[in-house]
CSV table of C-alpha atoms in Angstrom, one decimal:
chain,number,residue,atom,x,y,z
A,1,UNK,CA,101.7,51.7,100.2
A,2,UNK,CA,100.7,52.2,103.8
A,3,UNK,CA,97.1,53.0,104.8
A,4,UNK,CA,96.2,56.3,103.2
A,5,UNK,CA,92.5,56.6,104.0
A,6,UNK,CA,93.0,59.9,105.9
A,7,UNK,CA,94.3,63.3,104.9
A,8,UNK,CA,97.0,63.1,107.6
A,9,UNK,CA,98.2,59.7,106.3
A,10,UNK,CA,98.3,61.0,102.7
A,11,UNK,CA,100.3,64.0,103.5
A,12,UNK,CA,102.8,61.9,105.5
A,13,UNK,CA,103.1,59.6,102.5
A,14,UNK,CA,103.6,62.4,100.0
A,15,UNK,CA,106.4,63.9,102.1
A,16,UNK,CA,108.3,60.6,101.7
A,17,UNK,CA,107.4,59.8,98.1
A,18,UNK,CA,109.9,61.9,96.0
A,19,UNK,CA,113.7,62.0,96.7
A,20,UNK,CA,113.8,65.8,96.8
A,21,UNK,CA,111.3,68.4,98.1
A,22,UNK,CA,111.7,70.8,95.1
A,23,UNK,CA,112.2,69.4,91.6
A,24,UNK,CA,111.4,72.1,89.1
A,25,UNK,CA,110.3,71.0,85.6
A,26,UNK,CA,107.1,70.4,83.8
A,27,UNK,CA,107.7,67.1,82.0
A,28,UNK,CA,106.7,64.7,84.8
A,29,UNK,CA,103.8,66.8,86.1
A,30,UNK,CA,102.5,67.5,82.5
A,31,UNK,CA,102.4,63.8,81.7
A,32,UNK,CA,100.3,63.0,84.8
A,33,UNK,CA,98.1,66.1,84.1
A,34,UNK,CA,97.3,64.7,80.6
A,35,UNK,CA,96.4,61.3,82.2
A,36,UNK,CA,94.0,63.1,84.6
A,37,UNK,CA,92.4,64.9,81.7
A,38,UNK,CA,93.4,68.3,83.0
A,39,UNK,CA,94.6,69.5,79.6
A,40,UNK,CA,91.6,68.3,77.6
A,41,UNK,CA,89.1,71.0,78.5
A,42,UNK,CA,88.9,74.3,80.4
A,43,UNK,CA,89.6,74.3,84.1
A,44,UNK,CA,87.1,77.1,84.8
A,45,UNK,CA,85.3,79.9,83.0
A,46,UNK,CA,88.5,82.0,83.4
A,47,UNK,CA,91.9,81.2,84.9
A,48,UNK,CA,94.1,83.9,86.5
A,49,UNK,CA,97.6,82.8,87.4
A,50,UNK,CA,99.6,84.9,89.8
A,51,UNK,CA,103.4,84.8,90.1
A,52,UNK,CA,105.9,87.0,91.9
A,53,UNK,CA,108.4,87.1,94.7
A,54,UNK,CA,106.1,88.9,97.1
A,55,UNK,CA,102.4,89.9,97.0
A,56,UNK,CA,101.0,86.8,95.4
A,57,UNK,CA,98.9,85.8,98.5
A,58,UNK,CA,97.4,89.2,99.0
A,59,UNK,CA,96.7,89.6,95.3
A,60,UNK,CA,94.9,86.3,95.2
A,61,UNK,CA,93.0,87.1,98.5
A,62,UNK,CA,91.7,90.3,96.9
A,63,UNK,CA,90.9,88.7,93.6
A,64,UNK,CA,88.9,86.1,95.4
A,65,UNK,CA,87.0,88.6,97.5
A,66,UNK,CA,86.2,90.9,94.6
A,67,UNK,CA,85.1,88.0,92.3
A,68,UNK,CA,82.8,86.5,94.9
A,69,UNK,CA,81.3,89.8,95.8
A,70,UNK,CA,80.5,90.4,92.1
A,71,UNK,CA,78.6,87.0,92.1
A,72,UNK,CA,81.3,84.9,90.5
A,73,UNK,CA,81.9,81.3,91.8
A,74,UNK,CA,85.6,81.1,92.6
A,75,UNK,CA,88.3,78.6,93.3
A,76,UNK,CA,91.6,79.8,94.9
A,77,UNK,CA,94.7,77.6,95.1
A,78,UNK,CA,97.5,79.0,97.2
A,79,UNK,CA,100.6,77.7,99.0
A,80,UNK,CA,102.0,77.1,101.4
A,81,UNK,CA,99.5,76.8,104.2
A,82,UNK,CA,99.8,78.1,107.7
A,83,UNK,CA,98.0,75.6,110.0
A,84,UNK,CA,95.9,73.3,107.8
A,85,UNK,CA,96.7,71.8,104.4
A,86,UNK,CA,93.0,72.5,103.5
A,87,UNK,CA,93.8,76.2,103.4
A,88,UNK,CA,95.5,75.7,100.1
A,89,UNK,CA,92.2,75.2,98.2
A,90,UNK,CA,89.1,77.2,98.7
A,91,UNK,CA,85.8,77.2,96.8
A,92,UNK,CA,83.8,80.4,97.3
A,93,UNK,CA,85.9,81.2,100.3
A,94,UNK,CA,85.4,77.9,102.0
A,95,UNK,CA,88.3,75.5,102.7
A,96,UNK,CA,88.1,72.1,100.9
A,97,UNK,CA,87.3,69.2,103.1
A,98,UNK,CA,89.5,66.2,104.0
A,99,UNK,CA,87.4,63.7,102.1
A,100,UNK,CA,87.6,65.6,98.8
A,101,UNK,CA,91.4,65.9,99.2
A,102,UNK,CA,91.8,62.2,99.8
A,103,UNK,CA,89.7,61.4,96.7
A,104,UNK,CA,91.8,63.8,94.7
A,105,UNK,CA,95.1,62.3,96.0
A,106,UNK,CA,93.8,58.9,95.0
A,107,UNK,CA,93.0,60.1,91.5
A,108,UNK,CA,96.5,61.6,91.1
A,109,UNK,CA,98.1,58.4,92.5
A,110,UNK,CA,96.2,56.2,90.0
A,111,UNK,CA,97.2,58.5,87.1
A,112,UNK,CA,100.8,58.6,88.4
A,113,UNK,CA,101.0,54.8,88.4
A,114,UNK,CA,99.2,54.3,85.1
A,115,UNK,CA,101.4,53.0,82.3
A,116,UNK,CA,104.9,54.0,83.2
A,117,UNK,CA,105.2,55.1,86.9
A,118,UNK,CA,106.1,58.8,87.4
A,119,UNK,CA,107.6,60.2,90.6
A,120,UNK,CA,106.1,63.5,91.8
A,121,UNK,CA,106.9,65.9,94.6
A,122,UNK,CA,104.6,66.8,97.5
A,123,UNK,CA,103.8,70.1,95.8
A,124,UNK,CA,103.3,68.6,92.4
A,125,UNK,CA,100.8,66.0,93.7
A,126,UNK,CA,99.0,68.7,95.7
A,127,UNK,CA,98.8,71.0,92.7
A,128,UNK,CA,97.4,68.3,90.4
A,129,UNK,CA,94.9,67.3,93.1
A,130,UNK,CA,93.7,70.9,93.4
A,131,UNK,CA,93.4,71.3,89.7
A,132,UNK,CA,91.5,68.0,89.4
A,133,UNK,CA,89.0,69.3,92.1
A,134,UNK,CA,88.7,72.7,90.4
A,135,UNK,CA,87.9,71.1,87.0
A,136,UNK,CA,85.2,69.0,88.6
A,137,UNK,CA,83.6,72.1,90.1
A,138,UNK,CA,84.0,74.3,87.0
A,139,UNK,CA,83.9,77.6,88.8
A,140,UNK,CA,83.5,81.0,87.0
A,141,UNK,CA,87.1,81.9,87.9
A,142,UNK,CA,90.1,79.8,89.1
A,143,UNK,CA,92.8,81.8,90.9
A,144,UNK,CA,96.2,79.9,90.8
A,145,UNK,CA,99.1,81.1,92.9
A,146,UNK,CA,102.5,80.0,91.6
A,147,UNK,CA,104.6,78.1,94.2
A,148,UNK,CA,108.1,79.0,93.1
A,149,UNK,CA,109.3,80.8,90.0
A,150,UNK,CA,106.7,80.4,87.2
A,151,UNK,CA,108.0,78.8,84.0
A,152,UNK,CA,108.8,75.5,85.6
A,153,UNK,CA,106.3,75.5,88.5
A,154,UNK,CA,103.6,72.8,88.5
A,155,UNK,CA,100.8,75.4,88.3
A,156,UNK,CA,102.1,76.3,84.8
A,157,UNK,CA,100.6,73.1,83.3
A,158,UNK,CA,97.4,75.2,83.0
A,159,UNK,CA,97.2,78.0,80.4
A,160,UNK,CA,95.9,81.2,82.1
A,161,UNK,CA,93.6,83.6,80.5
A,162,UNK,CA,95.2,86.4,82.5
A,163,UNK,CA,98.8,86.3,83.8
A,164,UNK,CA,99.8,88.4,86.8
A,165,UNK,CA,103.4,89.2,88.0
A,166,UNK,CA,103.3,91.1,91.3
A,167,UNK,CA,106.9,91.8,92.2
A,168,UNK,CA,110.4,90.5,91.4
A,169,UNK,CA,113.1,90.4,94.2
A,170,UNK,CA,115.8,88.0,95.3
A,171,UNK,CA,114.5,84.8,97.0
A,172,UNK,CA,115.0,81.1,96.4
A,173,UNK,CA,118.4,81.8,95.0
A,174,UNK,CA,119.4,78.1,94.8
A,175,UNK,CA,116.6,77.6,92.3
A,176,UNK,CA,116.1,81.0,90.6
A,177,UNK,CA,119.6,82.5,90.8
A,178,UNK,CA,120.6,86.0,92.0
A,179,UNK,CA,120.1,88.0,88.9
A,180,UNK,CA,116.8,89.9,88.8
A,181,UNK,CA,116.5,89.8,85.1
A,182,UNK,CA,116.8,86.0,85.1
A,183,UNK,CA,114.3,85.8,88.0
A,184,UNK,CA,111.9,88.1,86.2
A,185,UNK,CA,112.0,85.9,83.0
A,186,UNK,CA,111.3,82.8,85.1
A,187,UNK,CA,108.2,84.4,86.6
A,188,UNK,CA,107.1,85.8,83.3
A,189,UNK,CA,107.0,82.2,82.1
A,190,UNK,CA,103.3,81.9,83.1
A,191,UNK,CA,102.4,84.3,80.3
A,192,UNK,CA,100.7,83.0,77.1
A,193,UNK,CA,100.7,84.3,73.5
A,194,UNK,CA,98.2,87.0,72.9
A,195,UNK,CA,96.7,86.8,76.4
A,196,UNK,CA,96.8,89.8,78.8
A,197,UNK,CA,99.8,90.2,81.2
A,198,UNK,CA,99.3,92.4,84.2
A,199,UNK,CA,102.5,93.8,85.7
A,200,UNK,CA,101.8,94.8,89.3
A,201,UNK,CA,104.9,96.8,90.2
A,202,UNK,CA,106.6,99.8,88.7
A,203,UNK,CA,110.0,98.3,89.6
A,204,UNK,CA,109.9,95.0,87.6
A,205,UNK,CA,113.1,94.1,85.7
A,206,UNK,CA,112.9,94.7,82.0
A,207,UNK,CA,112.9,90.9,81.2
A,208,UNK,CA,109.2,90.7,82.4
A,209,UNK,CA,107.9,93.1,79.8
A,210,UNK,CA,110.3,91.8,77.2
A,211,UNK,CA,109.0,88.3,77.6
A,212,UNK,CA,105.4,89.5,77.4
A,213,UNK,CA,106.2,91.5,74.2
A,214,UNK,CA,107.9,88.5,72.7
A,215,UNK,CA,104.6,86.6,73.0
A,216,UNK,CA,102.5,89.5,71.7
A,217,UNK,CA,100.8,89.5,75.1
A,218,UNK,CA,99.0,92.8,75.7
A,219,UNK,CA,100.8,94.4,78.7
A,220,UNK,CA,98.8,96.2,81.4
A,221,UNK,CA,101.5,97.8,83.7
A,222,UNK,CA,101.0,99.6,86.9
A,223,UNK,CA,101.6,103.3,86.4
A,224,UNK,CA,100.8,103.1,82.7
A,225,UNK,CA,97.5,101.4,81.8
A,226,UNK,CA,96.3,101.2,85.4
A,227,UNK,CA,97.1,103.0,88.6
A,228,UNK,CA,95.8,104.1,92.1
A,229,UNK,CA,95.9,107.3,94.0
A,230,UNK,CA,95.3,108.2,97.6
A,231,UNK,CA,92.3,110.5,98.2
A,232,UNK,CA,90.7,112.2,101.2
A,233,UNK,CA,88.1,109.4,101.6
A,234,UNK,CA,90.3,106.4,100.7
A,235,UNK,CA,91.8,105.7,97.3
A,236,UNK,CA,90.8,105.6,93.7
A,237,UNK,CA,91.7,103.3,90.8
A,238,UNK,CA,91.9,103.9,87.1
A,239,UNK,CA,92.3,101.0,84.6
A,240,UNK,CA,91.1,99.5,81.4
A,241,UNK,CA,89.0,96.7,80.0
A,242,UNK,CA,90.4,94.3,77.4
A,243,UNK,CA,88.8,96.4,74.7
A,244,UNK,CA,90.5,99.6,76.0
A,245,UNK,CA,87.5,101.1,77.7
A,246,UNK,CA,88.7,103.4,80.6
A,247,UNK,CA,87.4,102.6,84.1
A,248,UNK,CA,87.5,104.6,87.3
A,249,UNK,CA,86.5,103.5,90.8
A,250,UNK,CA,86.3,106.2,93.5
A,251,UNK,CA,86.2,106.1,97.4
A,252,UNK,CA,87.6,102.6,97.8
A,253,UNK,CA,88.4,101.6,101.4
A,254,UNK,CA,91.9,100.6,102.6
A,255,UNK,CA,92.0,96.7,102.5
A,256,UNK,CA,95.0,96.8,104.9
A,257,UNK,CA,96.9,94.9,102.2
A,258,UNK,CA,99.3,96.5,99.6
A,259,UNK,CA,97.4,98.9,97.4
A,260,UNK,CA,99.7,98.0,94.4
A,261,UNK,CA,98.3,94.5,94.8
A,262,UNK,CA,94.7,95.8,95.2
A,263,UNK,CA,95.0,97.8,92.0
A,264,UNK,CA,96.5,94.8,90.2
A,265,UNK,CA,93.6,92.6,91.3
A,266,UNK,CA,91.1,95.1,89.9
A,267,UNK,CA,92.9,95.3,86.6
A,268,UNK,CA,93.1,91.5,86.3
A,269,UNK,CA,89.4,91.1,87.0
A,270,UNK,CA,88.6,93.8,84.5
A,271,UNK,CA,90.5,91.8,81.9
A,272,UNK,CA,88.7,88.6,83.0
A,273,UNK,CA,85.4,90.2,82.1
A,274,UNK,CA,83.9,91.2,85.4
A,275,UNK,CA,82.0,94.5,85.2
A,276,UNK,CA,83.5,96.2,88.2
A,277,UNK,CA,81.0,98.2,90.4
A,278,UNK,CA,82.3,100.6,93.0
A,279,UNK,CA,79.8,99.7,95.7
A,280,UNK,CA,80.6,96.0,95.3
A,281,UNK,CA,84.4,96.7,95.3
A,282,UNK,CA,84.0,98.7,98.4
A,283,UNK,CA,82.3,95.8,100.2
A,284,UNK,CA,84.9,93.3,98.9
A,285,UNK,CA,87.9,95.4,100.1
A,286,UNK,CA,86.2,95.8,103.5
A,287,UNK,CA,86.1,92.0,103.9
A,288,UNK,CA,89.4,90.8,102.3
A,289,UNK,CA,91.5,89.0,104.9
A,290,UNK,CA,94.8,87.2,104.5
A,291,UNK,CA,96.0,85.4,107.6
A,292,UNK,CA,99.7,85.7,108.4
A,293,UNK,CA,100.2,89.1,106.6
A,294,UNK,CA,100.3,91.9,109.1
A,295,UNK,CA,97.8,90.0,111.1
A,296,UNK,CA,97.2,91.3,114.6
A,297,UNK,CA,96.2,89.2,117.5
A,298,UNK,CA,96.1,91.6,120.5
A,299,UNK,CA,99.6,93.1,120.7
A,300,UNK,CA,101.0,90.4,118.4
A,301,UNK,CA,101.6,91.1,114.7
A,302,UNK,CA,102.2,88.0,112.5
A,303,UNK,CA,103.8,88.3,109.1
A,304,UNK,CA,105.2,85.5,106.9
A,305,UNK,CA,107.6,87.8,105.1
A,306,UNK,CA,111.0,86.1,104.7
A,307,UNK,CA,113.0,88.3,102.3
A,308,UNK,CA,114.3,91.9,102.5
A,309,UNK,CA,111.6,93.2,100.1
A,310,UNK,CA,108.8,91.8,102.2
A,311,UNK,CA,110.5,93.0,105.4
A,312,UNK,CA,110.8,96.5,104.1
A,313,UNK,CA,107.0,96.6,103.5
A,314,UNK,CA,106.4,95.4,107.0
A,315,UNK,CA,108.7,98.1,108.4
A,316,UNK,CA,106.9,100.8,106.4
A,317,UNK,CA,103.6,99.6,107.8
A,318,UNK,CA,104.8,99.4,111.4
A,319,UNK,CA,106.2,103.0,111.1
A,320,UNK,CA,102.7,104.2,110.6
A,321,UNK,CA,101.6,102.6,113.9
A,322,UNK,CA,103.8,103.7,116.8
A,323,UNK,CA,103.5,101.4,119.8
A,324,UNK,CA,102.8,102.5,123.4
A,325,UNK,CA,105.7,100.6,124.7
A,326,UNK,CA,108.5,98.6,123.1
A,327,UNK,CA,108.3,96.9,119.8
A,328,UNK,CA,109.9,93.5,120.0
A,329,UNK,CA,110.5,91.0,117.2
A,330,UNK,CA,110.4,87.2,117.4
A,331,UNK,CA,112.4,86.1,114.4
A,332,UNK,CA,112.8,82.6,113.0
A,333,UNK,CA,114.3,82.0,109.5
A,334,UNK,CA,115.3,79.2,107.2
A,335,UNK,CA,119.0,78.8,106.4
A,336,UNK,CA,118.6,79.7,102.7
A,337,UNK,CA,117.0,83.1,103.4
A,338,UNK,CA,118.7,86.5,103.5
A,339,UNK,CA,118.6,87.0,107.3
A,340,UNK,CA,121.0,90.0,107.2
A,341,UNK,CA,118.8,91.8,104.7
A,342,UNK,CA,115.6,91.1,106.6
A,343,UNK,CA,117.1,92.3,109.9
A,344,UNK,CA,118.5,95.4,108.3
A,345,UNK,CA,115.1,96.2,106.8
A,346,UNK,CA,113.2,95.7,110.1
A,347,UNK,CA,115.8,97.1,112.5
A,348,UNK,CA,114.6,100.8,112.5
A,349,UNK,CA,111.2,99.7,113.9
A,350,UNK,CA,112.4,97.1,116.4
A,351,UNK,CA,113.6,97.8,120.0
A,352,UNK,CA,114.7,94.3,120.9
A,353,UNK,CA,114.8,90.8,119.5
A,354,UNK,CA,114.0,87.2,120.4
A,355,UNK,CA,115.6,84.9,117.8
A,356,UNK,CA,114.3,81.4,117.6
A,357,UNK,CA,115.5,78.1,116.1
A,358,UNK,CA,113.5,76.3,113.4
A,359,UNK,CA,113.6,72.6,112.8
A,360,UNK,CA,114.0,70.6,109.6
A,361,UNK,CA,116.6,70.2,106.8
A,362,UNK,CA,116.6,73.9,105.9
A,363,UNK,CA,116.5,75.2,109.5
A,364,UNK,CA,118.6,78.0,110.9
A,365,UNK,CA,119.6,78.0,114.5
A,366,UNK,CA,118.8,81.0,116.7
A,367,UNK,CA,122.5,81.5,117.5
A,368,UNK,CA,123.2,82.1,113.8
A,369,UNK,CA,120.6,84.9,113.9
A,370,UNK,CA,122.3,86.4,116.9
A,371,UNK,CA,125.5,86.9,114.8
A,372,UNK,CA,123.5,89.0,112.3
A,373,UNK,CA,121.8,90.9,115.0
A,374,UNK,CA,125.1,91.7,116.7
A,375,UNK,CA,126.4,93.2,113.5
A,376,UNK,CA,123.5,95.7,113.6
A,377,UNK,CA,124.1,96.4,117.3
A,378,UNK,CA,120.7,95.0,118.0
A,379,UNK,CA,119.5,94.1,121.5
A,380,UNK,CA,118.8,90.4,122.0
A,381,UNK,CA,116.5,89.7,124.9
A,382,UNK,CA,116.4,85.9,124.7
A,383,UNK,CA,117.2,83.0,122.4
A,384,UNK,CA,114.5,80.3,122.1
A,385,UNK,CA,114.7,76.7,120.9
A,386,UNK,CA,111.5,77.1,118.8
A,387,UNK,CA,108.8,79.7,117.9
A,388,UNK,CA,106.5,78.0,120.5
A,389,UNK,CA,109.2,78.6,123.2
A,390,UNK,CA,109.8,82.1,122.1
A,391,UNK,CA,106.1,83.0,122.2
A,392,UNK,CA,105.7,81.6,125.7
A,393,UNK,CA,108.8,83.4,126.9
A,394,UNK,CA,107.6,86.7,125.5
A,395,UNK,CA,104.0,86.2,126.8
A,396,UNK,CA,105.5,85.9,130.3
A,397,UNK,CA,108.1,88.7,130.0
A,398,UNK,CA,106.6,91.4,127.9
A,399,UNK,CA,105.4,94.6,129.5
A,400,UNK,CA,102.0,96.3,129.2
A,401,UNK,CA,102.1,98.4,126.0
A,402,UNK,CA,104.7,96.2,124.3
A,403,UNK,CA,104.0,94.8,120.8
A,404,UNK,CA,105.6,91.8,119.2
A,405,UNK,CA,106.3,91.2,115.5
A,406,UNK,CA,106.5,87.5,114.7
A,407,UNK,CA,108.1,87.0,111.3
A,408,UNK,CA,110.8,85.4,109.1
A,409,UNK,CA,109.0,82.3,107.8
A,410,UNK,CA,105.7,80.5,107.3
A,411,UNK,CA,107.0,77.9,109.8
A,412,UNK,CA,107.6,80.6,112.4
A,413,UNK,CA,104.2,82.2,112.0
A,414,UNK,CA,102.3,78.9,111.9
A,415,UNK,CA,103.8,77.6,115.1
A,416,UNK,CA,103.4,81.0,116.8
A,417,UNK,CA,99.8,81.2,115.8
A,418,UNK,CA,99.1,77.8,117.2
A,419,UNK,CA,100.8,78.7,120.5
A,420,UNK,CA,98.9,82.0,120.8
A,421,UNK,CA,95.6,80.2,120.3
A,422,UNK,CA,96.6,77.8,123.1
A,423,UNK,CA,97.4,80.8,125.3
A,424,UNK,CA,93.9,82.2,124.7
A,425,UNK,CA,95.0,85.3,122.7
A,426,UNK,CA,91.9,86.4,120.8
A,427,UNK,CA,92.4,86.7,117.0
A,428,UNK,CA,91.5,90.0,115.4
A,429,UNK,CA,88.7,89.6,112.8
A,430,UNK,CA,90.9,91.1,110.1
A,431,UNK,CA,94.4,92.0,109.2
A,432,UNK,CA,95.4,95.6,110.0
A,433,UNK,CA,98.5,97.7,109.5
């Protein structure tokens, strides 16, 4: 194996290691997890696993902020990252360092090669490394975001104490199919017998609840056992503890993230055993930040949404914030995403478009996006060879008062964010809508 003493070298090695990027299934990863001792004792005081098509990241961000503000030591594992791999694992809100990741990758590699060699994907190695580091730290709560699906995702080698399903919509059709009931059952695969299942949407397919009930998992569904309501001074939440005690929190501030997800985070933590206090929750929601989700940098709004459900939420948020000038959209999407659906969802809020090409095996060319835009009679200002080129063109050609939505993919937002930093655009201290 080539020199892998640095994080950069390890990541390059992992990208080449497995024949395919996504290889769903738990047999290989479970075997290595056992070798690492990850199944022999508790990962943390409490484990909350979050699955869903959209809303996982914002739910984990608010879970983390709320837990830490209540004095719990936290670990949060999320994916993918925007600019640095280290973003994927945070302890008490701080990104993990390079040296710790290298040590963890070395441990996973040794376990992978022990006895019979087992091939693992980039994501599987990263997940096992994160779990190994979390187990060493033994935090009060470990927050695990599912990468894809749920039942066969590498995160699911760990039994959660509380399982959360945020939303179910069509995405990753090549792996999860196009039928919402099937997708819902896959995501519900993170649930465990007799352990609470938090359902964070009123529009989940029936298969999610049915799976929970088949496991005798207590179901806490939005709109039934917990809910939120807008008030004159913010919003309020009503929920339950694991013993059925009713809880109410008043005068909560807008976290500028979906309130369904905020309510879901509160319910999950109540079931995890945190004694929620309104003043502490108010502080936590005032500080919760999630880069790349309706994140404003000057007149630029960056959002990683890449399916119609996410795009509809972005459009609704933008409708509440009319621009002084034009609202432009820099759009870059992967070839396996529903570009037509995303464009149709955003179109009512966009005056003109700048489609950009992405690179890589799953990339979609800007000219392909133009065809979808033409079908919507959308105005195309410019086609760019990359998000970087698109940002630089807009930076030069946009008028005072114009705003730009950058969206369509993590890849699009990550590259745009790097370019905006190089251009000296000052980042907003928090996400706003």
